[in-house]
Amino acid sequence: MAASVHLALEQLKMNGVRMTPQRHAILSFLMDTKSHPTADEIYKALSPAYPSMSVATIYNNLRLFVEAGLVRELTYGDDSSRFDADLSDHYHAICKGCGQIVDFGHPPLLEVEKVASKETGFMVQGHRMEIYGLCTTCNTITK
Ligand SMILES: [Zn+2]
Ligand SMILES: [Zn+2]
């Protein structure tokens, strides 16, 4: 984790972004969590240590990280954006009960892109795929 924060900081510097304690806190938090938090959740987690930080500050910094290619923004349904600092190839399973997003590793479905390109003539630039269901906790409650 420490290594990736260091790399991220280098990347930001190259993008001409000054590192502030708040920025560092937001980035570290994102890199240490697997919960794909919203700006609001990050705010709740960090505000005790950084009382002067507002949700707007967090949101603006998240935008900056997304533009620098350090963080992925996830938009699922109508909910507010969630953020993921894990840039490795992975897909998401989303619980319809509690809304949590869980990572699972799978090689990118390039075959699907190939078929799509062949059948539609599109120059394919990417795809999104997510799995919906009930997480182990929610599945136990409903039983
Ligand atoms: Zn659940
Ligand atoms: Zn993820």
Coordinates of C-alpha atoms and ligand atoms in Angstrom, one line a residue:
M1 CA 0.0 0.0 0.0
A2 CA 2.7 2.5 1.0
A3 CA 4.4 1.9 -2.4
S4 CA 1.3 2.7 -4.4
V5 CA 0.7 5.9 -2.4
H6 CA 4.2 6.9 -3.2
L7 CA 3.7 6.2 -6.9
A8 CA 0.4 8.1 -6.8
L9 CA 2.2 11.1 -5.3
E10 CA 4.8 11.1 -8.1
Q11 CA 2.0 10.9 -10.7
L12 CA 0.2 13.9 -9.1
K13 CA 3.4 15.9 -9.2
M14 CA 3.8 15.2 -12.9
N15 CA 0.2 16.5 -13.3
G16 CA 1.3 19.7 -11.5
V17 CA -0.9 18.9 -8.5
R18 CA 0.4 20.1 -5.1
M19 CA 0.1 17.5 -2.3
T20 CA -1.6 18.8 0.8
P21 CA -2.2 16.9 4.0
Q22 CA -5.9 16.7 3.1
R23 CA -5.2 15.3 -0.4
H24 CA -2.8 12.8 1.1
A25 CA -5.5 11.8 3.7
I26 CA -8.1 11.3 1.0
L27 CA -5.8 9.3 -1.3
S28 CA -4.5 7.1 1.5
F29 CA -8.0 6.4 2.7
L30 CA -9.1 5.4 -0.8
M31 CA -6.1 3.2 -1.3
D32 CA -6.5 1.4 2.1
T33 CA -10.2 0.7 1.6
K34 CA -12.0 -1.9 -0.5
S35 CA -15.4 -0.4 0.2
H36 CA -15.6 1.9 -2.9
P37 CA -16.8 4.8 -0.9
T38 CA -18.8 7.8 -1.9
A39 CA -17.5 11.4 -1.3
D40 CA -19.9 11.5 1.7
E41 CA -18.6 8.3 3.2
I42 CA -15.0 9.6 2.8
Y43 CA -16.1 12.8 4.5
K44 CA -17.6 10.9 7.5
A45 CA -14.4 8.9 7.9
L46 CA -12.0 11.8 7.7
S47 CA -13.9 14.7 9.3
P48 CA -12.9 13.8 12.9
A49 CA -9.2 14.2 11.9
Y50 CA -9.8 17.0 9.4
P51 CA -12.6 19.2 10.8
S52 CA -12.0 22.0 8.3
M53 CA -12.5 19.6 5.3
S54 CA -15.9 19.9 3.6
V55 CA -17.7 17.4 1.3
A56 CA -17.1 19.8 -1.5
T57 CA -13.3 19.8 -0.9
I58 CA -13.4 16.0 -0.9
Y59 CA -15.4 16.0 -4.1
N60 CA -13.1 18.4 -5.9
N61 CA -10.0 16.4 -4.9
L62 CA -11.6 13.2 -6.1
R63 CA -12.2 14.9 -9.4
L64 CA -8.6 15.8 -9.5
F65 CA -7.5 12.2 -8.8
V66 CA -9.8 10.9 -11.4
E67 CA -8.4 13.3 -14.0
A68 CA -4.9 12.3 -13.0
G69 CA -5.8 8.7 -13.6
L70 CA -5.2 7.6 -10.0
V71 CA -8.8 6.8 -9.1
R72 CA -11.7 5.3 -11.0
E73 CA -15.2 6.8 -10.7
L74 CA -18.0 4.3 -10.6
T75 CA -21.5 5.3 -11.5
Y76 CA -24.0 2.6 -10.8
G77 CA -27.7 3.4 -10.9
D78 CA -28.9 6.7 -9.6
D79 CA -26.7 6.7 -6.5
S80 CA -23.9 9.1 -6.0
S81 CA -20.6 8.2 -7.6
R82 CA -18.3 5.8 -5.8
F83 CA -14.5 5.9 -6.0
D84 CA -12.0 3.1 -6.5
A85 CA -8.3 3.5 -6.2
D86 CA -7.7 -0.1 -7.3
L87 CA -6.9 0.3 -11.0
S88 CA -6.1 -3.4 -11.6
D89 CA -8.4 -5.4 -13.9
H90 CA -11.3 -6.4 -11.8
Y91 CA -15.1 -6.5 -11.9
H92 CA -17.6 -5.6 -9.3
A93 CA -20.4 -7.6 -7.6
I94 CA -23.1 -5.3 -6.2
C95 CA -25.4 -6.4 -3.5
K96 CA -29.0 -5.4 -4.1
G97 CA -29.7 -5.7 -0.4
C98 CA -27.2 -3.4 1.2
G99 CA -25.5 -1.8 -1.8
Q100 CA -22.0 -2.9 -1.0
I101 CA -19.6 -3.4 -3.9
V102 CA -17.2 -6.3 -3.8
D103 CA -14.2 -6.8 -6.1
F104 CA -13.6 -10.0 -7.9
G105 CA -10.7 -10.8 -10.2
H106 CA -11.4 -11.8 -13.8
P107 CA -9.5 -11.2 -17.0
P108 CA -11.1 -8.4 -19.1
L109 CA -13.8 -9.8 -21.4
L110 CA -12.0 -9.0 -24.6
E111 CA -13.8 -11.7 -26.4
V112 CA -17.1 -9.8 -25.9
E113 CA -15.5 -6.6 -27.2
K114 CA -14.3 -8.5 -30.3
V115 CA -17.7 -9.9 -31.0
A116 CA -19.4 -6.5 -30.5
S117 CA -16.9 -4.8 -32.8
K118 CA -17.4 -7.5 -35.4
E119 CA -21.2 -7.4 -35.3
T120 CA -21.7 -3.7 -35.0
G121 CA -18.7 -2.3 -36.8
F122 CA -17.9 -0.2 -33.8
M123 CA -14.4 0.8 -32.8
V124 CA -14.8 -0.5 -29.3
Q125 CA -13.3 1.6 -26.6
G126 CA -14.3 -0.4 -23.5
H127 CA -17.2 -2.0 -21.7
R128 CA -18.6 -2.3 -18.3
M129 CA -20.0 -5.3 -16.6
E130 CA -21.2 -5.8 -13.1
I131 CA -22.8 -8.7 -11.2
Y132 CA -25.9 -8.1 -9.1
G133 CA -27.2 -10.3 -6.3
L134 CA -27.2 -10.6 -2.5
C135 CA -24.0 -10.6 -0.5
T136 CA -23.4 -13.4 2.0
T137 CA -24.7 -11.3 4.9
C138 CA -28.0 -10.2 3.1
N139 CA -28.5 -13.7 1.7
T140 CA -28.4 -15.1 5.3
I141 CA -30.9 -12.5 6.6
T142 CA -33.5 -13.3 3.9
K143 CA -33.3 -17.0 4.5
Ligands
ZN1 ZN -25.7 -7.1 1.2
ZN2 ZN -13.2 -2.2 -7.2

